[in-house]
Amino acid sequence: MGHSNPYLIRAIKKQANKVWHVSNAFIIPEGEMLAKRLTQKTFADYVIFQNSGTEATEAAIKVARKYFYSIGKINKNRILCIKNSFHGRTIAAIFASGSKKMTEGFGPKVPGFDHIEFRKFKPRFPNIRSKIKKNTAAIMVETIMGEGGIKSIPDKCLKYLRKICNEKKILLILDEVQCGIGRSGDFFAFEKSKVKPDIVPIAKGIGGGFPLGAVLMTKKVAKSMSPGSHGSTFGGNPLAMTVGNAVLDQIFNKGFLKNVKKISKYFYMELNKLKKDYPNIIKEIRGKGLLIGIQLHFDQTEFIRSLEKNNLLTIRAAENVIRILPPLNVKKKEIDLAIKIIKKVCTDYKY
Ligand SMILES: *Cc1c(COP(=O)(O)O)cnc(C)c1O
């Protein structure tokens, strides 16, 4: 929602004067309201509030395992993930990523995770059937791989995953921590595919900069999470709930998501012009909505530093990709400025 958003500031100040913290043994109206809004607008029936994305993905794994435990399939606990994906930095989440970079030095390996490859240029999941074992409980993927280089899983592939999950009677977890809450131009990045996941962890965007994560789920799987099976001291606290509601106030505003789509279209158009002008630097423009990747032909470290020197903050992703995630309410003139800076760095770049 951008730096120093007046609407969010007003909301959090008002709540800070009222109450900051309440034990999660008690229901608070701000939390009830946020839970209602998140479930009424989505596939989900229940939500658990957390403080971060990694806690949300861990809770998603717990829910999947507890579901099969509750129906007497106590050994059905393995999670099938995409190799070199990103689900957070806690000890289980790093082993879910299947990435050497993330796990090196942090052994012993946490068991219970298997991995499949996702090939972007022939979008599909080769040999996925053979990777689903008797004890596989769920498939967990990011709808758009962020850290992995801004790679969207095409709707066709999402549908295929849903079909396989139905066939094998296992659960589909879609990690929308980075790509969810309007970032893709839809509330969830999987929305257009019409696929209905069982469990969806969210975070980043819903907090508007304040620590807030959540896991959304259907009633079927939520039933297994009996009182006491999960909890969090700060998760769902009044400040976080207030911010979450204030973020949704803006996102659910009429025309807000339409504008994300519209302005991102403009951004892609301008970026693709740069790609045409600098074909030796820019290899590909990737992304969906305002989750944007510029893939270079070479290591992006220097380039990112030059952008920063020119006052444009970006972040790296795998495969030589520069990630740009502007606020969802970014203005055209700010995009024009960003394009000007990227163009300047391209022009000055020695390679
Ligand atoms: C950022 C991210 C996480 C982890 O979130 P944190 O709030 O940093 O713990 C998990 N999954 C995805 C897809 C992410 O992008």
Tab-separated table of C-alpha atoms and ligand atoms in Angstrom:
chain	number	residue	atom	x	y	z
A	1	MET	CA	0.000	0.000	0.000
A	2	GLY	CA	3.013	2.227	-0.360
A	3	HIS	CA	5.193	4.071	2.088
A	4	SER	CA	3.438	5.980	4.870
A	5	ASN	CA	-0.067	5.179	3.655
A	6	PRO	CA	-2.349	7.648	5.492
A	7	TYR	CA	-5.296	5.236	5.672
A	8	LEU	CA	-3.189	2.513	7.314
A	9	ILE	CA	-1.551	5.004	9.682
A	10	ARG	CA	-4.916	6.282	10.834
A	11	ALA	CA	-6.222	2.764	11.410
A	12	ILE	CA	-3.225	1.542	13.427
A	13	LYS	CA	-3.038	4.727	15.529
A	14	LYS	CA	-6.672	4.428	16.459
A	15	GLN	CA	-6.235	0.769	17.407
A	16	ALA	CA	-3.012	1.484	19.338
A	17	ASN	CA	-4.926	3.890	21.545
A	18	LYS	CA	-7.557	1.226	22.172
A	19	VAL	CA	-5.728	-2.075	22.751
A	20	TRP	CA	-2.519	-3.672	21.391
A	21	HIS	CA	-2.664	-7.150	22.720
A	22	VAL	CA	-5.221	-9.650	23.878
A	23	SER	CA	-4.553	-13.294	24.693
A	24	ASN	CA	-5.607	-15.479	21.798
A	25	ALA	CA	-7.804	-17.358	24.237
A	26	PHE	CA	-10.329	-14.596	23.527
A	27	ILE	CA	-12.177	-13.717	20.357
A	28	ILE	CA	-11.694	-10.105	19.270
A	29	PRO	CA	-14.031	-8.305	16.855
A	30	GLU	CA	-11.181	-7.134	14.575
A	31	GLY	CA	-10.028	-10.747	14.116
A	32	GLU	CA	-13.540	-12.057	13.608
A	33	MET	CA	-14.111	-9.429	10.971
A	34	LEU	CA	-10.889	-10.165	9.082
A	35	ALA	CA	-11.576	-13.914	9.194
A	36	LYS	CA	-15.092	-13.344	7.883
A	37	ARG	CA	-13.868	-11.166	5.035
A	38	LEU	CA	-11.136	-13.601	4.039
A	39	THR	CA	-13.524	-16.544	4.005
A	40	GLN	CA	-16.563	-14.861	2.451
A	41	LYS	CA	-14.497	-13.657	-0.489
A	42	THR	CA	-12.611	-16.905	-1.104
A	43	PHE	CA	-12.690	-20.710	-1.312
A	44	ALA	CA	-11.928	-20.911	2.413
A	45	ASP	CA	-14.172	-21.641	5.388
A	46	TYR	CA	-11.604	-21.207	8.157
A	47	VAL	CA	-8.470	-19.188	8.824
A	48	ILE	CA	-5.637	-19.332	11.360
A	49	PHE	CA	-3.700	-16.110	11.925
A	50	GLN	CA	0.084	-16.109	12.196
A	51	ASN	CA	2.841	-13.512	12.195
A	52	SER	CA	4.728	-14.341	9.013
A	53	GLY	CA	4.747	-16.233	5.747
A	54	THR	CA	6.941	-19.042	6.957
A	55	GLU	CA	4.653	-19.624	9.936
A	56	ALA	CA	1.728	-19.701	7.543
A	57	THR	CA	3.341	-22.351	5.307
A	58	GLU	CA	4.335	-24.406	8.371
A	59	ALA	CA	0.755	-24.207	9.620
A	60	ALA	CA	-0.399	-25.341	6.169
A	61	ILE	CA	1.830	-28.424	6.466
A	62	LYS	CA	0.513	-29.097	9.985
A	63	VAL	CA	-3.094	-28.878	8.799
A	64	ALA	CA	-2.453	-31.297	5.901
A	65	ARG	CA	-0.806	-33.846	8.180
A	66	LYS	CA	-3.395	-33.519	10.938
A	67	TYR	CA	-6.192	-34.024	8.435
A	68	PHE	CA	-4.909	-37.447	7.393
A	69	TYR	CA	-4.119	-38.318	11.011
A	70	SER	CA	-7.697	-37.462	11.962
A	71	ILE	CA	-9.105	-39.845	9.363
A	72	GLY	CA	-6.872	-42.673	10.549
A	73	LYS	CA	-4.203	-42.446	7.841
A	74	ILE	CA	-1.421	-41.775	10.295
A	75	ASN	CA	1.452	-42.457	7.903
A	76	LYS	CA	0.136	-40.180	5.164
A	77	ASN	CA	2.330	-37.197	5.934
A	78	ARG	CA	4.707	-36.505	3.031
A	79	ILE	CA	4.531	-33.201	1.158
A	80	LEU	CA	5.459	-33.010	-2.526
A	81	CYS	CA	7.048	-29.633	-3.443
A	82	ILE	CA	8.766	-28.054	-6.429
A	83	LYS	CA	12.546	-28.222	-6.395
A	84	ASN	CA	14.138	-24.819	-5.678
A	85	SER	CA	10.886	-23.251	-4.568
A	86	PHE	CA	10.542	-20.956	-1.555
A	87	HIS	CA	8.257	-21.428	1.425
A	88	GLY	CA	10.133	-19.545	4.145
A	89	ARG	CA	13.179	-19.861	6.388
A	90	THR	CA	12.184	-22.028	9.329
A	91	ILE	CA	13.736	-25.449	9.651
A	92	ALA	CA	10.911	-27.381	7.955
A	93	ALA	CA	10.210	-24.700	5.343
A	94	ILE	CA	13.816	-24.707	4.083
A	95	PHE	CA	13.709	-28.461	3.530
A	96	ALA	CA	10.391	-28.012	1.723
A	97	SER	CA	12.257	-25.814	-0.789
A	98	GLY	CA	14.581	-28.626	-1.813
A	99	SER	CA	17.203	-26.003	-2.511
A	100	LYS	CA	20.862	-26.634	-1.682
A	101	LYS	CA	21.501	-22.929	-1.114
A	102	MET	CA	18.757	-22.703	1.496
A	103	THR	CA	19.522	-25.918	3.401
A	104	GLU	CA	23.322	-26.190	3.298
A	105	GLY	CA	24.738	-26.233	6.821
A	106	PHE	CA	21.353	-26.614	8.478
A	107	GLY	CA	21.148	-30.413	8.657
A	108	PRO	CA	20.076	-32.932	9.646
A	109	LYS	CA	17.580	-32.965	6.839
A	110	VAL	CA	13.962	-32.683	7.952
A	111	PRO	CA	12.184	-35.742	6.537
A	112	GLY	CA	8.779	-35.734	4.894
A	113	PHE	CA	9.419	-33.698	1.733
A	114	ASP	CA	9.710	-34.939	-1.847
A	115	HIS	CA	10.454	-32.826	-4.906
A	116	ILE	CA	9.416	-32.458	-8.513
A	117	GLU	CA	10.933	-30.316	-11.232
A	118	PHE	CA	8.960	-27.532	-12.846
A	119	ARG	CA	10.149	-26.662	-16.338
A	120	LYS	CA	9.144	-23.229	-17.476
A	121	PHE	CA	9.655	-23.585	-21.178
A	122	LYS	CA	7.631	-26.725	-21.449
A	123	PRO	CA	5.351	-25.895	-18.592
A	124	ARG	CA	4.551	-29.238	-17.081
A	125	PHE	CA	5.444	-31.587	-14.271
A	126	PRO	CA	7.302	-34.543	-15.724
A	127	ASN	CA	6.921	-37.820	-13.843
A	128	ILE	CA	4.688	-36.303	-11.180
A	129	ARG	CA	2.624	-39.465	-10.855
A	130	SER	CA	5.645	-41.536	-9.943
A	131	LYS	CA	6.565	-38.979	-7.265
A	132	ILE	CA	3.252	-39.366	-5.459
A	133	LYS	CA	3.723	-42.159	-2.948
A	134	LYS	CA	1.317	-44.044	-0.760
A	135	ASN	CA	2.244	-41.697	2.080
A	136	THR	CA	1.982	-38.419	0.154
A	137	ALA	CA	-0.498	-36.141	1.917
A	138	ALA	CA	-0.305	-33.005	-0.209
A	139	ILE	CA	1.228	-31.167	-3.125
A	140	MET	CA	2.473	-27.712	-2.110
A	141	VAL	CA	3.498	-25.151	-4.752
A	142	GLU	CA	3.780	-21.390	-5.113
A	143	THR	CA	1.231	-20.278	-7.717
A	144	ILE	CA	3.927	-17.935	-8.994
A	145	MET	CA	7.460	-18.875	-7.958
A	146	GLY	CA	8.876	-15.616	-6.584
A	147	GLU	CA	12.345	-16.321	-5.228
A	148	GLY	CA	12.720	-18.973	-7.940
A	149	GLY	CA	12.703	-16.336	-10.697
A	150	ILE	CA	9.091	-15.120	-11.167
A	151	LYS	CA	7.785	-18.235	-12.863
A	152	SER	CA	4.013	-18.569	-13.093
A	153	ILE	CA	2.486	-22.000	-13.057
A	154	PRO	CA	0.098	-21.839	-16.030
A	155	ASP	CA	-3.616	-22.346	-15.332
A	156	LYS	CA	-3.506	-25.555	-17.326
A	157	CYS	CA	-0.837	-26.969	-14.986
A	158	LEU	CA	-2.740	-25.850	-11.877
A	159	LYS	CA	-5.792	-27.664	-13.212
A	160	TYR	CA	-3.650	-30.734	-13.820
A	161	LEU	CA	-2.371	-30.619	-10.228
A	162	ARG	CA	-5.942	-30.371	-8.923
A	163	LYS	CA	-6.970	-33.322	-11.069
A	164	ILE	CA	-4.124	-35.467	-9.766
A	165	CYS	CA	-4.858	-34.456	-6.167
A	166	ASN	CA	-8.496	-35.475	-6.616
A	167	GLU	CA	-7.498	-38.742	-8.215
A	168	LYS	CA	-5.021	-39.620	-5.462
A	169	LYS	CA	-7.250	-38.155	-2.717
A	170	ILE	CA	-4.507	-35.825	-1.500
A	171	LEU	CA	-4.561	-32.101	-0.682
A	172	LEU	CA	-3.495	-29.125	-2.787
A	173	ILE	CA	-1.670	-26.335	-0.963
A	174	LEU	CA	-1.078	-23.150	-2.974
A	175	ASP	CA	1.472	-20.823	-1.342
A	176	GLU	CA	0.214	-17.300	-2.076
A	177	VAL	CA	2.460	-15.543	0.432
A	178	GLN	CA	4.089	-13.431	-2.273
A	179	CYS	CA	1.680	-13.577	-5.219
A	180	GLY	CA	-1.607	-13.310	-3.278
A	181	ILE	CA	-3.699	-10.384	-1.982
A	182	GLY	CA	-3.948	-8.497	-5.255
A	183	ARG	CA	-0.313	-8.715	-6.318
A	184	SER	CA	-1.135	-10.617	-9.532
A	185	GLY	CA	-4.067	-8.346	-10.388
A	186	ASP	CA	-6.547	-10.871	-8.978
A	187	PHE	CA	-7.086	-11.340	-5.253
A	188	PHE	CA	-5.385	-14.737	-5.531
A	189	ALA	CA	-3.063	-15.613	-8.394
A	190	PHE	CA	-4.836	-18.963	-8.880
A	191	GLU	CA	-8.275	-17.351	-9.274
A	192	LYS	CA	-8.456	-17.347	-13.057
A	193	SER	CA	-7.646	-21.054	-13.255
A	194	LYS	CA	-10.890	-21.763	-11.312
A	195	VAL	CA	-8.918	-24.333	-9.315
A	196	LYS	CA	-10.067	-24.756	-5.725
A	197	PRO	CA	-7.165	-25.427	-3.385
A	198	ASP	CA	-7.608	-27.037	0.046
A	199	ILE	CA	-5.131	-24.875	1.937
A	200	VAL	CA	-3.610	-21.464	1.130
A	201	PRO	CA	-0.959	-19.695	3.206
A	202	ILE	CA	-0.850	-15.900	2.804
A	203	ALA	CA	1.269	-13.139	4.392
A	204	LYS	CA	3.304	-10.243	2.908
A	205	GLY	CA	0.570	-8.164	1.220
A	206	ILE	CA	-2.168	-8.705	3.788
A	207	GLY	CA	0.014	-6.976	6.426
A	208	GLY	CA	0.849	-3.913	4.339
A	209	GLY	CA	4.278	-3.962	5.996
A	210	PHE	CA	3.078	-5.095	9.419
A	211	PRO	CA	3.893	-8.702	10.468
A	212	LEU	CA	0.809	-10.721	9.573
A	213	GLY	CA	0.358	-14.136	8.026
A	214	ALA	CA	-2.560	-16.530	7.823
A	215	VAL	CA	-3.502	-19.919	6.536
A	216	LEU	CA	-6.852	-20.323	4.821
A	217	MET	CA	-8.526	-23.694	4.497
A	218	THR	CA	-11.699	-25.582	3.737
A	219	LYS	CA	-13.983	-26.931	6.431
A	220	LYS	CA	-13.041	-30.489	5.497
A	221	VAL	CA	-9.433	-30.096	6.580
A	222	ALA	CA	-10.065	-27.521	9.322
A	223	LYS	CA	-12.128	-29.995	11.316
A	224	SER	CA	-8.982	-31.861	12.329
A	225	MET	CA	-7.471	-28.770	13.972
A	226	SER	CA	-9.107	-29.183	17.355
A	227	PRO	CA	-8.596	-26.568	20.086
A	228	GLY	CA	-5.005	-26.657	21.321
A	229	SER	CA	-3.590	-28.285	18.174
A	230	HIS	CA	-2.111	-24.984	17.021
A	231	GLY	CA	-1.671	-21.501	18.458
A	232	SER	CA	0.337	-18.305	18.514
A	233	THR	CA	0.912	-15.674	21.180
A	234	PHE	CA	0.970	-12.725	18.814
A	235	GLY	CA	-0.817	-14.246	15.824
A	236	GLY	CA	-4.095	-12.445	15.230
A	237	ASN	CA	-3.366	-9.597	17.652
A	238	PRO	CA	-5.497	-6.435	17.485
A	239	LEU	CA	-2.896	-4.296	15.715
A	240	ALA	CA	-2.276	-6.890	13.001
A	241	MET	CA	-6.005	-7.551	12.538
A	242	THR	CA	-6.677	-3.821	12.206
A	243	VAL	CA	-3.984	-3.429	9.566
A	244	GLY	CA	-5.262	-6.493	7.700
A	245	ASN	CA	-8.762	-5.035	7.622
A	246	ALA	CA	-7.464	-1.650	6.472
A	247	VAL	CA	-5.542	-3.338	3.642
A	248	LEU	CA	-8.675	-5.207	2.554
A	249	ASP	CA	-10.710	-1.973	2.714
A	250	GLN	CA	-8.441	-0.651	-0.018
A	251	ILE	CA	-8.110	-3.821	-2.085
A	252	PHE	CA	-11.867	-4.420	-2.090
A	253	ASN	CA	-12.466	-0.831	-3.176
A	254	LYS	CA	-14.236	-0.750	-6.497
A	255	GLY	CA	-11.776	-0.605	-9.365
A	256	PHE	CA	-8.667	-1.208	-7.227
A	257	LEU	CA	-7.667	-4.570	-8.727
A	258	LYS	CA	-8.734	-3.452	-12.176
A	259	ASN	CA	-6.255	-0.635	-11.800
A	260	VAL	CA	-3.491	-3.044	-10.746
A	261	LYS	CA	-4.101	-4.904	-14.016
A	262	LYS	CA	-4.257	-1.737	-16.051
A	263	ILE	CA	-1.149	-0.102	-14.643
A	264	SER	CA	0.866	-3.322	-14.789
A	265	LYS	CA	-0.037	-3.685	-18.459
A	266	TYR	CA	1.490	-0.268	-19.030
A	267	PHE	CA	4.591	-1.247	-17.056
A	268	TYR	CA	5.064	-4.443	-19.134
A	269	MET	CA	4.624	-2.494	-22.340
A	270	GLU	CA	7.346	-0.035	-21.332
A	271	LEU	CA	9.644	-2.803	-20.066
A	272	ASN	CA	9.253	-4.724	-23.310
A	273	LYS	CA	10.269	-1.593	-25.215
A	274	LEU	CA	13.456	-1.536	-23.133
A	275	LYS	CA	14.005	-5.197	-23.881
A	276	LYS	CA	13.794	-4.388	-27.572
A	277	ASP	CA	16.201	-1.458	-27.211
A	278	TYR	CA	18.703	-3.418	-25.111
A	279	PRO	CA	18.546	-6.996	-26.383
A	280	ASN	CA	22.071	-7.713	-25.142
A	281	ILE	CA	21.131	-6.842	-21.576
A	282	ILE	CA	17.493	-7.839	-21.103
A	283	LYS	CA	16.619	-11.418	-21.958
A	284	GLU	CA	13.022	-11.630	-20.827
A	285	ILE	CA	10.294	-9.724	-19.007
A	286	ARG	CA	8.349	-12.040	-16.708
A	287	GLY	CA	5.522	-11.824	-14.238
A	288	LYS	CA	1.862	-11.251	-13.594
A	289	GLY	CA	0.293	-8.045	-12.333
A	290	LEU	CA	2.745	-6.139	-10.193
A	291	LEU	CA	4.980	-9.146	-9.509
A	292	ILE	CA	7.533	-8.384	-12.175
A	293	GLY	CA	10.822	-9.949	-13.208
A	294	ILE	CA	13.461	-8.621	-15.569
A	295	GLN	CA	15.723	-11.444	-16.619
A	296	LEU	CA	19.199	-10.373	-17.686
A	297	HIS	CA	21.631	-12.253	-19.906
A	298	PHE	CA	24.174	-12.177	-17.063
A	299	ASP	CA	24.485	-11.969	-13.283
A	300	GLN	CA	22.235	-9.180	-12.033
A	301	THR	CA	24.162	-8.089	-8.899
A	302	GLU	CA	25.935	-5.095	-10.468
A	303	PHE	CA	22.803	-3.980	-12.254
A	304	ILE	CA	20.763	-4.013	-9.038
A	305	ARG	CA	23.450	-1.936	-7.353
A	306	SER	CA	23.331	0.630	-10.160
A	307	LEU	CA	19.536	0.821	-9.933
A	308	GLU	CA	19.869	1.423	-6.205
A	309	LYS	CA	22.431	4.185	-6.763
A	310	ASN	CA	19.804	5.799	-8.996
A	311	ASN	CA	17.160	5.464	-6.272
A	312	LEU	CA	15.283	2.434	-7.573
A	313	LEU	CA	15.028	-0.399	-5.042
A	314	THR	CA	14.696	-3.889	-6.485
A	315	ILE	CA	15.547	-7.402	-5.331
A	316	ARG	CA	17.183	-10.401	-6.954
A	317	ALA	CA	15.566	-13.729	-7.765
A	318	ALA	CA	16.985	-16.920	-9.272
A	319	GLU	CA	17.956	-17.200	-12.968
A	320	ASN	CA	19.522	-13.687	-13.207
A	321	VAL	CA	16.152	-12.097	-12.525
A	322	ILE	CA	15.637	-8.637	-11.030
A	323	ARG	CA	12.386	-8.554	-9.083
A	324	ILE	CA	10.260	-5.402	-9.030
A	325	LEU	CA	7.321	-5.275	-6.651
A	326	PRO	CA	5.885	-1.773	-6.605
A	327	PRO	CA	3.077	-0.904	-4.213
A	328	LEU	CA	-0.296	-1.970	-5.601
A	329	ASN	CA	-1.368	1.691	-5.674
A	330	VAL	CA	1.650	2.771	-7.724
A	331	LYS	CA	1.026	5.730	-10.026
A	332	LYS	CA	1.808	6.056	-13.727
A	333	LYS	CA	4.298	8.830	-13.147
A	334	GLU	CA	6.185	6.627	-10.665
A	335	ILE	CA	6.368	3.873	-13.270
A	336	ASP	CA	7.631	6.386	-15.798
A	337	LEU	CA	10.358	7.354	-13.347
A	338	ALA	CA	11.297	3.705	-12.789
A	339	ILE	CA	11.495	3.129	-16.538
A	340	LYS	CA	13.685	6.203	-16.899
A	341	ILE	CA	16.083	4.875	-14.248
A	342	ILE	CA	16.216	1.367	-15.758
A	343	LYS	CA	16.851	2.910	-19.174
A	344	LYS	CA	19.663	5.056	-17.773
A	345	VAL	CA	21.318	2.050	-16.126
A	346	CYS	CA	20.978	0.062	-19.393
A	347	THR	CA	22.556	2.917	-21.367
A	348	ASP	CA	25.481	3.309	-18.960
A	349	TYR	CA	25.994	-0.405	-18.445
A	350	LYS	CA	29.401	-1.852	-19.363
A	351	TYR	CA	29.227	-5.539	-20.131
B	1	LIG	C1	8.290	-14.539	1.567
B	1	LIG	C2	7.720	-15.907	1.339
B	1	LIG	C3	7.544	-16.823	2.402
B	1	LIG	C4	8.031	-16.539	3.789
B	1	LIG	O1	7.453	-15.416	4.349
B	1	LIG	P1	8.151	-14.670	5.583
B	1	LIG	O2	7.121	-13.685	6.027
B	1	LIG	O3	9.405	-14.055	5.080
B	1	LIG	O4	8.425	-15.706	6.623
B	1	LIG	C5	6.933	-18.027	2.133
B	1	LIG	N1	6.505	-18.341	0.896
B	1	LIG	C6	6.658	-17.501	-0.149
B	1	LIG	C7	6.149	-17.887	-1.494
B	1	LIG	C8	7.288	-16.264	0.032
B	1	LIG	O5	7.482	-15.449	-1.000
